Amino acid sequence: MLDSIATVSLSGTLREKLEAIADAGFTAAEIFENDFVASDLSAVDLRLLMMDLGLRNVVYQPFRDFEGLSGDARIRAFDRAERKFDLMQAMGTDLLLVCSSTLEVASGDHARIVADFRELGERAATRGLRIAYEALAWGRYVNDHRVVARIVQQVGLPSVGMVLDSFHSLSRKIPVSSLENIDPQSIFLVQMADAPIMDMDLLQWSRHFRCMPLQGGLPVTEWVAALMQIGYQGPLSLEIFNDRFRAGLSKTIAVDGRRSLIALRDDASRLLGEDGMLPPRPPVELTFVEFSAAQDAEGVVEGMLQAIGLRKVGRHRHRAVDLWQGSENTHVVVNRESHSLAGSFGLMHGQGICAIGVRVPNRADAAQRAKALGMSILEDPADNLSRHAIPAVRTVGGSLVYFLDDEALDGLWQREFEIEMTHFSPVAGGSLFFDHLATIVRYDEFLSWLLFWTSLFDLRACQEVDLIDPGGVVQSQALENNDGSLRLTLNGALGTRTLASRFERHFLGSGYQHLALRTDDIFACAIRMKRAGLPILVIARNYYDDLQARFGLDDAFVARLAAHNILYDRDAGGGEFFQVFSRAIDRIFFFEIVQRENSYNGYGAANTQVRLTAQRRAGYASNTDWFPI
């Protein structure tokens, strides 16, 4: 199958769109009529530009409201078609997409529609051109690809075929199994789009909320697998209408589109029982977090870690890097080196998480998959923690994700660090474990990062939620694996007054906003942090009064929660969740301590407005507010 994308999917001028499409690795593109009409390129200029860029023009589209007309309207429709044929020949494509009519004056008479397409096909054939008929989900009479397949069969011309569009079919819940009855030779083009599951007008859903395959909730993998099974080998082309994509960078969206098609084909192949095109998505586990602390003259980061309950257990043998632990398998690296990736990160963004390490079955396979998906790979970063070759991929804010397998992890900490504590023993209150990482991403990049993580690792996207900030609404979505050993949240704000947007401005882009550590005794942790002088986020008393009313909690328990500023949630299955937050440091980063009971799997979304309001009320702590020197 040939990979293609419609120019309507991207922002910019037609020239800018085509350059971005070529740079992303596509070999074909659809020319959307409005893009051409608004361009200063002539049809011949367009053909030459696409030749220079190495792009095939797979279709000119759309030709609207053609079939079922009579009298002068029918004559004008065929005259319009002849003009489009002239244009197509000049711009270098042989295929015209005709979408089903939405006109009230058009007839839905099946025989008339067949006759119209037979005549159009005959005219096209005399010029060596072809016609592809598409069923719009909101078409007045034809809105089902099964109807189009029957019309094409009855027309009976090799110059007339059909367009299959995943959104138009799946949004109407037409069974994927219906593809089994279609002759693959009659399919001239397949257009792909995913979408979040929404109950709304089909036209509005289509025009504003389509997304790349694997960014939404439609069964696009099953759809492509069915096409593969019937033997379709023609172009697979993205046609995406999305407000965020129109506001985003064309190069970013084009790269996402290419990545989504690569992952989609791989997934579809595996669904059919084949080996797939790439190494499979690896199961993944968070194994360490690295902080950039080269600019941390006051030692704030280490002071925070100590107050929270981590222990410094070792110093790097050759570099200004310290190793901290919250448990035997919870490692935090504090990198104080200026001339390093961590140091460069700190100069750009300030103190914060500059890298994470994840455990995968095979680091080379993980790197190979990332590279095939078009991700930026560092085969062996200069300030690698290990003397082994440990590949890394760039992610939010330019931070790194290191791929570590059992070979790389075997003796890693003992080999690289002078370990001061041979047998880790937790501080009073118990061990701390990684729970989740929260990232702030630009609103127009939200879907890009969703695709990045889910195409690379074996992670599932949880239900998207809206978080209410005093300054606006924040879109949030959690990504997690089956056992919770890697959990990430993506948070993006459209407005400029939220905590998320303020982070983005100060941080200069996307990045990790906070690290959540899990404990088995949150009350002991809260007491320990208070004694250590760690400023805790103060929660209003009104919250605890409401909490008692909602859950019927006893007075003593609520009083204990309030005394330590601990937030509480309970799910329908009786799972319980406890949270306590540090205040934000240096306008960038804060910590969260959580406790999960009885298989609670959420993130305390019900508490978010209270927490964000408290953070707004508290403002930001300066470094000297934390640990006096």
XYZ file of C-alpha atoms in Angstrom:
629
model
C 0.000 0.000 0.000
C 1.134 3.528 -0.861
C 1.181 6.033 2.034
C -0.520 9.341 1.303
C -2.060 12.323 3.095
C -4.591 14.928 1.992
C -3.367 18.515 1.999
C -6.492 19.525 3.948
C -5.021 17.687 6.937
C -2.284 20.298 7.443
C -1.935 24.018 8.075
C -0.101 26.431 5.785
C -0.021 27.234 2.097
C -0.180 24.486 -0.497
C 3.569 24.702 -1.079
C 4.291 24.542 2.673
C 1.974 21.572 3.067
C 3.577 19.611 0.243
C 7.092 20.322 1.514
C 6.086 19.102 5.004
C 4.490 15.985 3.499
C 7.642 15.134 1.567
C 9.917 15.853 4.542
C 7.860 13.451 6.670
C 8.601 10.597 4.269
C 5.324 10.387 2.360
C 5.515 9.441 -1.290
C 2.033 10.626 -2.272
C -0.538 13.303 -1.486
C -4.160 14.166 -2.198
C -4.753 17.681 -3.505
C -7.736 19.260 -1.780
C -9.542 21.633 -4.120
C -9.697 24.597 -1.725
C -5.939 24.400 -1.187
C -5.319 24.588 -4.915
C -7.860 27.346 -5.534
C -6.235 29.512 -2.847
C -2.702 28.819 -4.142
C -0.649 30.928 -6.529
C 0.638 27.735 -8.145
C -0.702 26.898 -11.571
C -1.693 23.304 -12.285
C 1.565 22.813 -14.207
C 3.553 24.434 -11.368
C 1.909 22.017 -8.959
C 2.827 19.008 -11.083
C 6.461 20.118 -11.322
C 6.673 20.889 -7.606
C 5.316 17.456 -6.683
C 7.757 15.816 -9.083
C 10.639 17.724 -7.467
C 9.465 16.630 -4.017
C 9.087 13.010 -5.076
C 5.344 12.998 -4.473
C 2.679 11.274 -6.515
C -0.627 13.130 -6.886
C -3.095 10.329 -6.069
C -6.348 12.279 -6.374
C -7.917 15.683 -6.891
C -10.821 16.161 -4.514
C -13.640 16.698 -3.865
C -16.081 17.034 -6.756
C -19.365 17.753 -4.989
C -23.096 17.426 -5.697
C -22.867 15.697 -9.060
C -25.326 12.820 -9.281
C -29.131 12.745 -9.515
C -29.602 16.110 -11.236
C -31.786 16.872 -14.238
C -32.170 19.509 -16.951
C -29.742 22.441 -16.957
C -28.346 21.455 -13.560
C -27.227 18.102 -14.963
C -25.646 19.758 -17.998
C -23.751 22.194 -15.755
C -22.544 19.312 -13.560
C -20.975 17.551 -16.546
C -19.497 20.829 -17.792
C -17.893 21.314 -14.366
C -16.516 17.807 -14.553
C -14.919 18.463 -17.950
C -13.192 21.556 -16.504
C -11.886 19.444 -13.648
C -10.618 16.872 -16.139
C -8.601 19.620 -17.870
C -7.141 20.654 -14.527
C -6.308 17.100 -13.510
C -4.385 16.413 -16.673
C -2.362 19.598 -16.190
C -1.566 18.874 -12.536
C -0.694 15.232 -13.122
C -3.352 13.046 -11.554
C -5.744 10.598 -13.168
C -8.260 10.253 -10.311
C -11.189 12.499 -9.347
C -12.999 11.928 -6.056
C -16.751 12.436 -6.318
C -18.527 12.550 -2.956
C -22.201 11.691 -2.636
C -24.661 14.512 -3.092
C -26.225 16.500 -0.258
C -28.508 18.578 -2.523
C -32.231 18.638 -1.835
C -32.987 19.052 -5.560
C -31.055 15.908 -6.480
C -32.907 12.676 -7.087
C -32.170 9.551 -5.111
C -33.319 7.335 -7.950
C -30.831 4.504 -8.067
C -31.040 3.959 -11.847
C -30.442 7.662 -12.518
C -27.349 7.701 -10.287
C -25.973 4.645 -12.087
C -26.596 6.313 -15.450
C -24.860 9.516 -14.315
C -21.733 7.665 -13.235
C -21.704 5.535 -16.371
C -21.669 8.661 -18.540
C -19.086 10.377 -16.319
C -16.911 7.267 -16.440
C -17.128 7.079 -20.213
C -16.086 10.725 -20.542
C -13.204 10.218 -18.109
C -12.014 7.108 -19.940
C -11.606 9.000 -23.228
C -8.939 11.083 -21.435
C -7.334 8.199 -19.561
C -8.864 9.385 -16.279
C -10.794 7.607 -13.515
C -13.675 8.419 -11.163
C -13.845 7.362 -7.492
C -17.259 7.597 -5.787
C -17.398 8.163 -2.013
C -20.352 7.828 0.366
C -20.433 10.811 2.749
C -21.784 9.811 6.149
C -24.309 12.665 5.810
C -25.057 12.130 2.106
C -28.730 12.739 1.315
C -29.351 9.450 -0.486
C -26.015 7.635 -0.539
C -24.288 7.444 2.865
C -23.154 3.806 3.006
C -20.174 2.292 1.182
C -22.236 -0.827 0.498
C -24.571 1.263 -1.678
C -21.579 2.761 -3.511
C -20.201 -0.741 -4.129
C -23.497 -1.765 -5.775
C -23.582 1.381 -7.932
C -19.991 0.855 -9.090
C -20.735 -2.785 -9.902
C -23.784 -1.799 -11.956
C -21.898 0.946 -13.804
C -19.522 -1.782 -14.924
C -16.689 0.419 -16.196
C -13.012 0.038 -15.287
C -12.825 3.839 -15.084
C -15.342 4.020 -12.218
C -14.492 2.752 -8.760
C -15.051 3.676 -5.151
C -13.421 5.505 -2.272
C -13.606 3.902 1.147
C -13.300 6.320 4.050
C -12.891 4.849 7.543
C -14.605 7.774 9.250
C -17.652 7.817 6.978
C -18.160 4.092 7.477
C -17.227 3.631 11.130
C -19.015 6.763 12.346
C -22.237 5.197 11.041
C -21.294 1.895 12.703
C -21.264 0.018 9.407
C -19.788 -3.406 10.241
C -16.147 -3.956 9.359
C -17.217 -7.351 8.037
C -19.023 -5.562 5.165
C -15.624 -5.048 3.512
C -15.384 -8.794 2.902
C -17.947 -8.524 0.086
C -16.170 -5.786 -1.891
C -14.043 -6.502 -4.954
C -10.634 -4.964 -4.098
C -10.142 -4.037 -7.769
C -13.092 -1.650 -7.474
C -11.446 0.266 -4.595
C -9.441 3.112 -6.126
C -8.560 4.864 -2.862
C -8.832 4.294 0.890
C -8.949 7.336 3.159
C -8.132 6.943 6.833
C -9.237 8.931 9.854
C -9.845 8.055 13.474
C -11.982 10.033 15.931
C -12.858 10.104 19.623
C -16.167 8.394 20.351
C -18.757 11.170 20.526
C -22.535 11.394 20.267
C -23.014 14.401 18.019
C -23.992 15.567 14.547
C -21.992 13.579 12.000
C -20.966 16.610 9.951
C -19.685 18.538 12.995
C -17.952 15.431 14.328
C -16.244 14.970 10.986
C -15.277 18.596 10.400
C -13.736 19.288 13.815
C -12.769 16.091 15.640
C -11.179 13.637 13.234
C -7.680 12.571 14.208
C -4.872 10.321 13.077
C -5.347 6.559 13.287
C -4.635 5.324 16.837
C -5.368 8.756 18.334
C -9.107 8.069 18.648
C -11.504 5.285 19.499
C -12.740 3.914 16.170
C -11.768 0.336 15.189
C -9.381 1.479 12.451
C -6.925 -1.383 12.994
C -9.645 -3.966 12.341
C -10.765 -1.938 9.319
C -7.320 -1.947 7.696
C -6.822 -5.621 8.554
C -10.055 -6.412 6.706
C -8.798 -4.499 3.666
C -5.528 -6.419 3.751
C -7.423 -9.671 3.983
C -9.445 -9.033 0.810
C -6.242 -8.142 -1.056
C -6.456 -4.347 -1.340
C -3.037 -2.988 -2.311
C -3.826 0.577 -3.360
C -3.094 3.884 -1.595
C -3.838 4.367 2.096
C -4.354 8.095 2.529
C -5.026 10.251 5.580
C -7.856 12.766 5.359
C -8.114 14.607 8.672
C -10.290 17.565 9.596
C -9.262 18.826 13.030
C -9.155 22.333 14.484
C -5.970 21.604 16.426
C -4.204 20.306 13.343
C -5.127 23.465 11.449
C -3.546 25.494 14.262
C -0.480 23.262 14.583
C 2.785 23.106 12.715
C 2.442 21.386 9.350
C 5.729 19.514 9.804
C 4.642 18.094 13.162
C 1.274 16.962 11.842
C 2.827 15.377 8.757
C 5.307 13.431 10.906
C 2.430 12.285 13.113
C 0.504 11.161 10.059
C 3.377 9.087 8.750
C 3.956 7.599 12.205
C 0.285 6.691 12.571
C 0.181 4.859 9.240
C 3.347 2.891 10.022
C 1.975 1.821 13.405
C -1.454 1.122 11.924
C -0.113 -1.187 9.224
C 2.006 -2.994 11.798
C -0.970 -3.458 14.125
C -3.214 -4.644 11.300
C -0.620 -7.206 10.185
C -0.383 -8.594 13.721
C -4.160 -8.754 13.956
C -4.074 -11.061 10.937
C -1.548 -13.299 12.681
C 1.440 -12.068 10.692
C 4.818 -11.021 12.107
C 4.299 -7.315 11.623
C 6.524 -4.736 9.980
C 8.288 -3.563 13.155
C 9.478 -5.058 16.415
C 6.345 -5.288 18.588
C 5.439 -2.631 21.147
C 7.504 -3.612 24.182
C 6.037 -4.016 27.661
C 7.612 -1.251 29.690
C 8.406 -0.422 33.319
C 9.667 2.858 34.782
C 13.017 2.137 36.415
C 14.595 5.530 37.101
C 13.989 9.271 36.916
C 16.792 11.786 36.359
C 16.727 15.390 37.561
C 18.772 18.189 36.051
C 20.289 20.002 39.037
C 23.316 21.803 37.576
C 21.621 25.155 38.254
C 20.498 24.104 41.741
C 23.036 26.035 43.828
C 20.844 25.868 46.944
C 20.435 22.089 46.781
C 16.657 22.389 46.577
C 16.117 19.191 44.604
C 18.097 17.049 47.039
C 16.437 18.788 49.980
C 13.031 17.895 48.556
C 13.989 14.278 47.960
C 15.276 13.920 51.499
C 12.185 15.560 52.990
C 9.875 13.299 51.009
C 11.682 10.217 52.287
C 14.212 9.129 49.673
C 17.741 8.205 50.693
C 20.981 9.180 48.990
C 22.702 5.824 48.491
C 25.605 6.503 46.137
C 27.829 8.868 44.177
C 28.902 8.335 40.586
C 32.474 7.142 40.283
C 33.485 9.704 37.662
C 30.820 12.405 37.474
C 28.863 14.852 39.615
C 25.837 12.590 39.776
C 24.145 11.206 42.884
C 21.882 8.183 43.259
C 18.797 8.273 45.470
C 16.333 5.516 46.250
C 12.813 5.279 47.562
C 12.845 1.497 47.499
C 15.031 -1.289 46.141
C 13.696 -0.641 42.630
C 12.850 3.079 42.789
C 15.896 5.030 41.625
C 16.220 8.804 41.288
C 19.345 10.267 39.696
C 20.385 13.847 40.470
C 22.705 15.144 37.768
C 24.702 18.252 38.776
C 26.988 18.293 35.749
C 26.978 21.491 33.683
C 28.614 20.061 30.554
C 26.089 17.340 29.814
C 22.678 16.802 28.296
C 21.264 17.355 31.776
C 23.175 20.617 32.062
C 21.925 21.840 28.685
C 18.417 20.873 29.678
C 18.740 22.853 32.901
C 19.979 25.969 31.092
C 16.956 25.847 28.823
C 14.232 24.793 31.228
C 15.498 25.034 34.803
C 15.368 22.329 37.448
C 13.222 19.360 36.573
C 13.106 15.882 35.116
C 15.448 15.685 32.142
C 15.316 11.921 31.533
C 13.638 8.701 32.538
C 14.790 5.109 32.141
C 12.411 2.327 31.188
C 12.910 -1.401 31.310
C 12.113 -3.220 28.054
C 12.728 -6.825 26.957
C 15.303 -5.822 24.334
C 16.786 -2.332 24.090
C 17.898 -2.751 20.471
C 14.402 -3.779 19.361
C 12.858 -0.841 21.210
C 15.280 1.542 19.519
C 14.603 -0.044 16.123
C 10.848 0.440 16.575
C 11.321 4.062 17.642
C 13.550 4.768 14.660
C 11.069 3.182 12.226
C 8.367 5.432 13.699
C 10.448 8.492 12.851
C 11.558 9.306 16.376
C 14.824 11.024 17.196
C 17.244 8.379 18.490
C 20.487 8.887 20.364
C 22.291 5.599 19.903
C 24.714 6.238 22.758
C 24.280 9.617 24.518
C 27.513 11.283 25.584
C 26.547 11.422 29.266
C 25.114 7.922 29.351
C 24.813 6.565 32.884
C 26.256 3.248 31.797
C 29.310 2.201 29.844
C 27.000 -0.100 27.936
C 25.445 1.297 24.757
C 22.024 2.412 25.975
C 19.914 4.004 23.233
C 17.552 6.835 24.079
C 14.704 8.642 22.349
C 13.884 12.333 22.657
C 10.510 13.183 24.121
C 8.717 16.064 25.882
C 10.790 19.213 26.292
C 13.821 17.533 24.748
C 14.043 15.103 27.657
C 15.221 11.544 27.063
C 13.780 8.085 27.543
C 16.537 5.491 27.964
C 15.846 1.915 26.861
C 17.277 -0.568 29.360
C 16.978 -4.336 29.236
C 18.149 -6.940 31.737
C 21.677 -6.934 30.293
C 22.004 -3.162 30.699
C 20.459 -3.175 34.177
C 22.532 -6.048 35.505
C 24.852 -4.454 38.070
C 24.289 -0.977 36.594
C 24.061 0.955 39.860
C 26.841 -0.948 41.628
C 29.127 -0.626 38.603
C 28.641 3.086 38.003
C 28.174 4.365 41.565
C 30.070 4.108 44.817
C 27.237 2.675 46.860
C 27.139 3.918 50.444
C 24.221 1.720 51.502
C 24.630 -1.895 50.448
C 21.205 -2.935 51.745
C 18.539 -0.304 51.248
C 16.415 0.380 54.304
C 13.539 2.852 53.986
C 13.056 5.789 56.322
C 10.270 5.757 58.891
C 6.975 5.512 57.051
C 8.060 2.885 54.545
C 9.301 2.655 50.987
C 8.297 4.910 48.096
C 7.512 3.621 44.607
C 6.933 5.315 41.259
C 3.231 5.892 40.664
C 2.965 8.269 37.712
C 4.540 11.151 35.840
C 2.462 14.184 34.861
C 3.398 16.074 31.706
C 2.272 19.445 30.451
C 2.030 19.591 26.666
C 0.964 22.305 24.286
C -2.727 22.012 23.482
C -2.072 21.709 19.751
C 0.496 18.950 20.443
C -1.723 16.906 22.768
C -2.646 14.291 20.163
C 0.954 14.172 18.939
C 2.228 13.091 22.347
C -0.644 10.641 22.736
C 0.427 8.998 19.473
C 4.114 9.143 20.440
C 3.687 7.118 23.635
C 1.031 4.670 22.429
C 2.772 3.879 19.136
C 6.105 3.270 20.890
C 5.130 1.314 24.016
C 2.443 -1.125 25.084
C 0.304 1.541 26.756
C -3.428 2.112 26.660
C -5.135 5.484 26.664
C -7.660 5.942 29.472
C -10.807 8.037 29.306
C -10.086 11.679 28.567
C -11.252 14.084 31.294
C -11.578 17.855 31.641
C -9.841 19.307 34.683
C -11.235 22.584 36.012
C -8.555 25.132 36.811
C -9.512 28.578 38.172
C -7.983 29.991 34.995
C -9.678 27.669 32.509
C -10.111 24.048 31.457
C -7.262 21.562 31.112
C -7.642 18.498 28.917
C -6.127 15.430 30.592
C -5.587 11.854 29.517
C -3.772 9.063 31.305
C -1.649 6.444 29.542
C -0.781 3.269 31.405
C 0.244 -0.342 31.017
C -1.579 -3.334 32.447
C 0.260 -3.581 35.760
C 0.681 0.144 36.414
C 4.495 -0.017 36.230
C 4.415 2.950 33.837
C 1.746 5.603 34.163
C 1.798 8.979 32.416
C -0.713 11.792 32.278
C -0.906 14.291 29.429
C -2.315 17.709 30.301
C -2.933 20.508 27.824
C -4.659 23.865 28.267
C -6.101 26.023 25.502
C -6.261 29.153 27.683
C -3.339 31.176 29.019
C -4.277 31.540 32.700
C -4.133 27.970 33.962
C -1.360 26.427 36.048
C -0.558 24.237 33.030
C -0.187 27.200 30.674
C 1.937 29.114 33.182
C 4.207 26.079 33.456
C 4.469 25.933 29.686
C 5.497 29.582 29.430
C 8.061 29.380 32.224
C 9.414 26.002 31.169
C 9.570 27.096 27.509
C 7.512 24.245 26.157
C 6.267 20.798 27.094
C 7.730 18.888 30.008
C 7.221 16.932 33.218
C 5.337 18.995 35.789
C 5.289 16.598 38.688
C 6.307 13.165 39.897
C 3.894 11.093 41.957
C 5.395 8.565 44.374
C 3.295 5.827 45.974
C 3.401 4.840 49.621
C 1.643 2.323 51.841
C 1.251 4.875 54.670
C 0.448 8.368 53.481
C -0.144 9.684 56.980
C 3.390 8.713 58.032
C 4.734 10.368 54.863
C 2.790 13.553 55.530
C 4.108 13.720 59.097
C 7.663 13.120 57.922
C 7.451 15.840 55.242
C 6.020 18.345 57.704
C 8.794 17.669 60.200
C 11.379 18.088 57.451
C 10.002 21.526 56.647
C 8.682 20.699 53.193
C 5.944 23.236 52.361
C 2.748 21.262 51.795
C -0.136 22.478 49.664
C -2.829 23.749 52.051
C -6.353 22.512 51.276
C -9.404 24.606 52.240
C -11.621 23.369 55.093
C -14.685 23.493 52.806
C -13.273 20.530 50.915
C -13.262 18.324 54.006
C -16.805 19.303 54.983
C -17.955 18.312 51.486
C -15.874 15.137 51.575
C -17.602 14.002 54.737
C -21.029 14.634 53.229
C -20.208 12.820 49.962
C -18.711 9.667 51.397
C -20.170 9.507 54.905
C -16.729 9.476 56.517
C -16.447 9.582 60.296
C -15.350 12.752 62.074
C -12.013 11.435 63.299
C -10.932 10.227 59.857
C -11.862 13.518 58.174
C -10.087 15.488 60.904
C -6.970 13.401 60.326
C -7.103 14.030 56.566
C -7.544 17.763 57.126
C -4.712 17.962 59.651
C -2.276 16.725 57.005
C -3.871 18.367 53.906
C -4.543 14.945 52.391
C -7.042 14.667 49.533
C -9.297 11.603 49.295
C -11.322 9.823 46.623
C -13.275 6.592 46.404
C -14.405 4.753 43.272
C -17.525 2.683 42.628
C -15.710 -0.539 43.480
C -14.638 0.660 46.908
C -11.089 1.555 45.888
C -9.609 4.438 47.843
C -7.084 7.087 46.833
C -5.098 9.468 49.024
C -3.020 12.419 47.755
C -0.790 15.046 49.304
C 1.103 17.669 47.286
C 4.167 19.799 47.774
C 3.968 23.401 46.668
C 5.398 24.265 43.249
C 9.100 25.067 43.282
C 10.794 27.593 41.047
C 7.527 27.857 39.096
C 8.236 24.495 37.511
C 7.953 21.314 39.495
C 6.195 19.706 42.464
C 5.833 16.288 44.047
C 2.744 14.253 44.831
C 2.565 11.395 47.316
C -0.295 8.944 46.789
C -1.693 5.809 48.364
C -3.916 3.370 46.458
C -6.168 0.919 48.253
C -8.427 -1.875 46.963
C -7.364 -1.595 43.309
C -8.142 2.089 42.816
C -6.942 2.845 39.280
C -7.693 6.539 38.786
C -5.752 9.719 39.439
C -8.036 11.657 41.762
C -9.663 13.705 38.999
C -12.516 14.652 41.357
C -9.993 16.519 43.519
C -8.335 18.442 40.718
C -10.269 21.694 40.959
C -9.632 21.845 44.703
C -5.941 21.124 44.232
C -5.456 23.580 41.355
C -7.310 26.304 43.254
C -5.084 25.677 46.266
C -2.000 25.916 44.079
C -3.214 29.175 42.587
C -3.957 30.514 46.070
C -0.542 29.485 47.366
C 1.351 30.991 44.475
C 4.890 29.811 43.890
C 7.554 29.149 46.441
C 10.990 30.573 45.861
C 13.984 28.333 46.409
C 14.795 29.897 49.765
C 11.250 29.185 50.992
C 12.134 25.523 51.017
C 15.324 24.824 52.877
C 17.137 27.766 54.460
C 20.848 27.643 53.853
